[in-house]
XYZ file of C-alpha atoms in Angstrom:
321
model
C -2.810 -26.401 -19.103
C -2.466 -28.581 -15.997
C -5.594 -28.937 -14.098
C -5.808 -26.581 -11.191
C -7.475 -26.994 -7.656
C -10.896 -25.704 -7.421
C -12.103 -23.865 -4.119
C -15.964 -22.720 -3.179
C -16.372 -19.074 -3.103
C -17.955 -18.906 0.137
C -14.890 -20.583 1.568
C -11.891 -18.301 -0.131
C -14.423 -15.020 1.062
C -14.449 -16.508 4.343
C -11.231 -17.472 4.371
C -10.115 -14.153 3.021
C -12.280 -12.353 5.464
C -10.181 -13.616 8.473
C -6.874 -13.018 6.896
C -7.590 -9.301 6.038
C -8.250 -9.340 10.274
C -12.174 -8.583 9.738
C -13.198 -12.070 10.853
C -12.423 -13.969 14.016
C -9.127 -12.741 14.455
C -7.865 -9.440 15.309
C -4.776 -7.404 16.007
C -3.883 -6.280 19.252
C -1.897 -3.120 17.988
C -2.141 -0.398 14.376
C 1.022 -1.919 13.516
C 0.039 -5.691 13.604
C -2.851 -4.278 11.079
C -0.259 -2.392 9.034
C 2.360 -5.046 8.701
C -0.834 -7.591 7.732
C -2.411 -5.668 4.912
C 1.260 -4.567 3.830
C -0.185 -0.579 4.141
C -3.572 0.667 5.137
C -4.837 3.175 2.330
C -4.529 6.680 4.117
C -5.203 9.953 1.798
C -7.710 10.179 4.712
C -6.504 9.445 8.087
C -9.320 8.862 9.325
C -10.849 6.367 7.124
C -7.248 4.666 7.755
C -7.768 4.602 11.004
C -11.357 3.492 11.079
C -10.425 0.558 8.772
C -7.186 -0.229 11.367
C -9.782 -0.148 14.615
C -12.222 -2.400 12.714
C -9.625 -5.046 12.717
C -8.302 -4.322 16.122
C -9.374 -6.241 19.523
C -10.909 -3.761 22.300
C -12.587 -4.723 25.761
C -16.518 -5.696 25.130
C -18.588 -2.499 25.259
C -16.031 0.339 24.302
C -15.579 2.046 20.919
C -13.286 1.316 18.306
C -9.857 2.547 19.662
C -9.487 4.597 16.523
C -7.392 7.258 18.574
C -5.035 4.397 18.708
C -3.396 5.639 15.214
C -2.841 8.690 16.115
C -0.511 7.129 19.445
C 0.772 4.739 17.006
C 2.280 7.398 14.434
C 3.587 9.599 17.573
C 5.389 6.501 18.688
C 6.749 6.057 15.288
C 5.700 2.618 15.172
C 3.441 3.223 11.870
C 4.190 5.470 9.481
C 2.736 7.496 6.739
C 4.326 7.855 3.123
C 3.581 7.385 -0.251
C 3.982 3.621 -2.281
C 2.175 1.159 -4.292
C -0.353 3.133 -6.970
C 1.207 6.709 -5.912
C -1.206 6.839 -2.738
C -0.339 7.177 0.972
C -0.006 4.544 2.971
C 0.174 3.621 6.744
C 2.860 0.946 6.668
C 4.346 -0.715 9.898
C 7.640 1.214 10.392
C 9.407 -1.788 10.558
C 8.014 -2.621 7.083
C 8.968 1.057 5.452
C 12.899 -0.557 4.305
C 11.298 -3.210 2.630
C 8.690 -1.288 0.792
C 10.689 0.915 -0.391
C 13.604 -1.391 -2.093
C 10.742 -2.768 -4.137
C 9.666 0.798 -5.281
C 13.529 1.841 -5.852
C 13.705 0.324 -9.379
C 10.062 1.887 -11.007
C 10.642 5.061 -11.546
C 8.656 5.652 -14.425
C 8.982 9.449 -13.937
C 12.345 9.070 -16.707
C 9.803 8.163 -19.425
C 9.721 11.653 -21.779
C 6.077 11.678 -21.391
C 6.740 12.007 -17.608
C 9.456 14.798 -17.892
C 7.540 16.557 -20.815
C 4.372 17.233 -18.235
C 7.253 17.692 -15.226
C 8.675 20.253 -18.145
C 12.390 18.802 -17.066
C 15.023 16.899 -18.368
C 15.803 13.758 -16.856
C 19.293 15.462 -15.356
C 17.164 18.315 -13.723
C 14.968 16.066 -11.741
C 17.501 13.374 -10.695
C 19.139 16.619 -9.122
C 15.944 17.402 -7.759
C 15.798 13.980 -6.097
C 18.872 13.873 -4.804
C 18.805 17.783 -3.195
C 15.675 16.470 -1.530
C 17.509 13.308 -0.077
C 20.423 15.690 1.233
C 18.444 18.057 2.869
C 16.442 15.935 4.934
C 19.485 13.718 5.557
C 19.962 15.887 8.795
C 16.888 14.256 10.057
C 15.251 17.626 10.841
C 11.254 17.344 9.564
C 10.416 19.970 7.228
C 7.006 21.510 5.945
C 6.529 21.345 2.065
C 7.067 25.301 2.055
C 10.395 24.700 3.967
C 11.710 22.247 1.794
C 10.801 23.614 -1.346
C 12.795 27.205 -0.131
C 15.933 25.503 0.708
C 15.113 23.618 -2.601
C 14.755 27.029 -4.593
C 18.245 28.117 -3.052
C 20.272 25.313 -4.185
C 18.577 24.784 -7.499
C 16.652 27.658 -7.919
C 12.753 28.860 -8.451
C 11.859 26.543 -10.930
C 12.784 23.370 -8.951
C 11.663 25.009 -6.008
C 7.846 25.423 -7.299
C 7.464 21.886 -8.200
C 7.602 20.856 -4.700
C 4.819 22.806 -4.151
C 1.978 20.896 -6.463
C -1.060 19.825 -4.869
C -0.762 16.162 -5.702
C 3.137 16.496 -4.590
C 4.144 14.208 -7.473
C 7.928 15.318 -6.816
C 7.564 14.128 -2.981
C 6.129 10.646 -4.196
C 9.010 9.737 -6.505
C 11.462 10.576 -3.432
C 9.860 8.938 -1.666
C 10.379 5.787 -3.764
C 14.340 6.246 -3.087
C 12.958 6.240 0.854
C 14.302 9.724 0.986
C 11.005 10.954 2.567
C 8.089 9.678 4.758
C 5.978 11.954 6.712
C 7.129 13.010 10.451
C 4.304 12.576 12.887
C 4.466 15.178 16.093
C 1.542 16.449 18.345
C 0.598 19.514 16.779
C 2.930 19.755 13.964
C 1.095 19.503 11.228
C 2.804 17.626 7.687
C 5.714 17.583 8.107
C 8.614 15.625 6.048
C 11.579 13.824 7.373
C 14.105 11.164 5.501
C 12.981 7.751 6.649
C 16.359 6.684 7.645
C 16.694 9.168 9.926
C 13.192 8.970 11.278
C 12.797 4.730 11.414
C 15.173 3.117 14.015
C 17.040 0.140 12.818
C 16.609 0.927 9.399
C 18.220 -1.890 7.068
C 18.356 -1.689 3.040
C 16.994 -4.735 1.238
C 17.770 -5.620 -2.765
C 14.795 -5.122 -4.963
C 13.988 -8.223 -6.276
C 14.373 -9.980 -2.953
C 11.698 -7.205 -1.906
C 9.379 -7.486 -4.218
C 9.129 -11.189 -3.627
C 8.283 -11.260 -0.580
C 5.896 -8.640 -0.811
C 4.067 -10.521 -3.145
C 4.029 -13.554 -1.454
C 2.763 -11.682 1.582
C -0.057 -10.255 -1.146
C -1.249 -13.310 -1.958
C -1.420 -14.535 1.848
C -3.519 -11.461 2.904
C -5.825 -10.577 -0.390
C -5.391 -13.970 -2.499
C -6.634 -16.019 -4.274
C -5.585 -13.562 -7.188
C -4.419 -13.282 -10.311
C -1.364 -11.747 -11.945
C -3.230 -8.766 -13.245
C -5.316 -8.451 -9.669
C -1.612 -7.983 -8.219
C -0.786 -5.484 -10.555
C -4.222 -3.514 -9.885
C -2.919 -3.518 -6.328
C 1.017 -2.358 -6.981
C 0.289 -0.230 -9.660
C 2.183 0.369 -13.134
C 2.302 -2.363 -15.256
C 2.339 -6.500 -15.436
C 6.176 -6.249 -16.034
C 6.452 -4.537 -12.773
C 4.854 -7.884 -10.208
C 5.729 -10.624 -13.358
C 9.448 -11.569 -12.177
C 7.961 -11.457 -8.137
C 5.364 -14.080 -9.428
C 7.811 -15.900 -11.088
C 10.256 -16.150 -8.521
C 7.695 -17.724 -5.964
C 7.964 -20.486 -8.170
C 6.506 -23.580 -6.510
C 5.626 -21.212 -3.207
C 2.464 -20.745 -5.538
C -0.186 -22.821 -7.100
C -2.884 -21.918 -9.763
C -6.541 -22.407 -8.344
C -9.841 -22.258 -10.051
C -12.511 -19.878 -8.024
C -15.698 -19.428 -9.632
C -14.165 -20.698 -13.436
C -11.275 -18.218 -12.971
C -7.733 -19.098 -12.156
C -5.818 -17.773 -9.456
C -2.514 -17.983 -7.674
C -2.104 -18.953 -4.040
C 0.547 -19.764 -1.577
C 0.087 -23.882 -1.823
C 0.551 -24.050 2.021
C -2.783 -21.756 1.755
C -4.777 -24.307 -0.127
C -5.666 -26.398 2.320
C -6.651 -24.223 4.791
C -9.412 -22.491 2.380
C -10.563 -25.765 1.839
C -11.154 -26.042 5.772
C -12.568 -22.718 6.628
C -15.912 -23.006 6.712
C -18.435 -19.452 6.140
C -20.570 -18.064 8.742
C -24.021 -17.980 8.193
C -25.542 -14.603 7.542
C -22.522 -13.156 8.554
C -22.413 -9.297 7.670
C -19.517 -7.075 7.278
C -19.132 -3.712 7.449
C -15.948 -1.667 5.918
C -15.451 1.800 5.744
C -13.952 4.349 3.156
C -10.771 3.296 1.323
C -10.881 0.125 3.028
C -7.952 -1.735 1.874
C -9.910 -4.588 0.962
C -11.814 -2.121 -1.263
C -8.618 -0.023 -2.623
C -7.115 -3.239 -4.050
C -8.327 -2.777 -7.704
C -9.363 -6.098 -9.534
C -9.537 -8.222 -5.869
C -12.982 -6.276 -5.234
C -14.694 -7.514 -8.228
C -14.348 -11.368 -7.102
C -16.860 -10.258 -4.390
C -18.597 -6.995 -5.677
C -20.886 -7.004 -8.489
C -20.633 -4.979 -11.946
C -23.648 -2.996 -11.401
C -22.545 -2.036 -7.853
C -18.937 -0.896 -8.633
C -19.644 2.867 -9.921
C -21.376 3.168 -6.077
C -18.137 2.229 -3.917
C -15.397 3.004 -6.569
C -16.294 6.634 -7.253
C -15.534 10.350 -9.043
C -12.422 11.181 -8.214
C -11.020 8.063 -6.966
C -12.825 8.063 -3.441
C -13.932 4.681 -2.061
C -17.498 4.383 0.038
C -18.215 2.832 3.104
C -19.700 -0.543 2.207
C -20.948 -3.744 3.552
């Protein structure tokens, strides 16, 4: 095995720090925070916007502008929808095409132990799928209850309760095709909308090409990392981020970090080896902080015997410093 370049681990924290906007840089707008951490975690809202005004700038004195989200979703400049591990997401609207080419090809919903707990064949839900992208095709945004009646009409009662689940398992997978995101109006409520219709200048990207670059812009925001540290952060399995790696070819280097190997962008390398830590510097996340969401990335900085107190029942992630 080829020898690989060793970094300190106070410099890649550091260095990692500033990239994930929670160090001397900051973003001037939600989106600039969106498009850098390729999503912000956002079952709760509010934690996502809490963890987008902690890396945003705002004039000395004043509070976080966390009220900026909200005008940021109205604008349609961020938007909220389901991706990587099955969880919502704020992603930069501009980013939504690309996101959602690399989710096109997962569906893991046709393996039978997916349709046995759906209780469908893999004909009934593609129909499914596809009666959800037609409806909202017309661009009007839709509650769950009024999608799942037209739903009921066309396909009938059956198909029509399954929109209708609590975790809305249906609504993630069509939202893999990009046939849904969520609409964002004052006083609305959830609303859904196809996100086509709702993101201007919408243009489709292959796949692979997608997937690429997303993990190349993984590694630049949450690396050093490893191949199963991706996977922790796309969700399903190594197969899934394997080819992306791959194709990066010499884009990415192996690095050692604390005896472990790592990949990194190579033009990365040296400037980890530059950044130098700031003493007694404290930092102070809060819940479902995408630096804390990432599965496998937290434990190069968190300890064993502290993970059961941030990672916790029922998947929520504490505030932490």
């Amino acid at each position: 095995m080829a020898t690989a370049v060793r970094l300190p681990v106070d410099r890649v924290l550091a260095w990692r720090l500033d990239r994930q906007l929670l160090g001397r840089e900051k973003a001037t707008t939600p989106a600039e925070v969106a498009r850098r951490l390729i999503g912000v975690q956002a079952q709760v809202t509010s934690s996502a916007a809490l963890s987008i005004a902690l890396r945003s700038k705002r004039p000395r004195g004043t509070a976080a502008p966390v009220e900026a989200t909200t005008r940021a979703l109205l604008d349609r400049s961020i938007v909220r929808s389901w991706a990587m591990r099955g969880t919502l997401h704020l992603f930069a609207a501009d980013d939504v095409p690309l996101i959602e080419a690399a989710l096109k090809g997962r569906e893991m919903w046709r393996r039978p132990a997916w349709l046995r707990w759906f209780g469908m064949t893999e004909p009934e839900m593609e129909a499914l799928i596809e009666a959800i992208g037609e409806i909202l095709d017309d661009g009007v945004p839709r509650t769950r209850a009024e999608l799942a009646a037209i739903v009921e009409d066309r396909l009938g009662p059956d198909a029509g309760r399954h929109l209708l689940g609590s975790w809305g398992s249906v609504l993630k997978i069509a939202s893999d095709r990009h046939y849904l995101v969520q609409s964002a109006e004052a006083d609305a409520g959830v609303r859904f909308v196809r996100a086509s219709r709702w993101i201007t200048g919408w243009r489709d990207h292959d796949s692979a090409g997608a997937s690429r670059e997303l993990i190349r812009r993984f590694l630049a925001a949450y690396g050093p990392a490893s191949l199963k540290e991706a996977q922790g952060w796309w969700g399903g399995t190594l197969d899934v981020v394997r080819p992306a790696f791959a194709e990066l070819g010499e884009e990415a280097v192996e690095v050692e970090v604390d005896g472990r190997r790592h990949h990194i962008l190579r033009d990365d390398v040296a400037a980890i080896d530059a950044t130098r830590p700031r003493p007694r510097a404290v930092t102070f996340v809060g819940g479902f902080d995408p630096l804390l969401v990432a599965r496998g990335i937290r434990r190069q900085f968190l300890p064993d015997q502290f993970l059961h107190r941030v990672s916790r029942t029922a998947g929520w992630i504490s505030p932490s410093v």
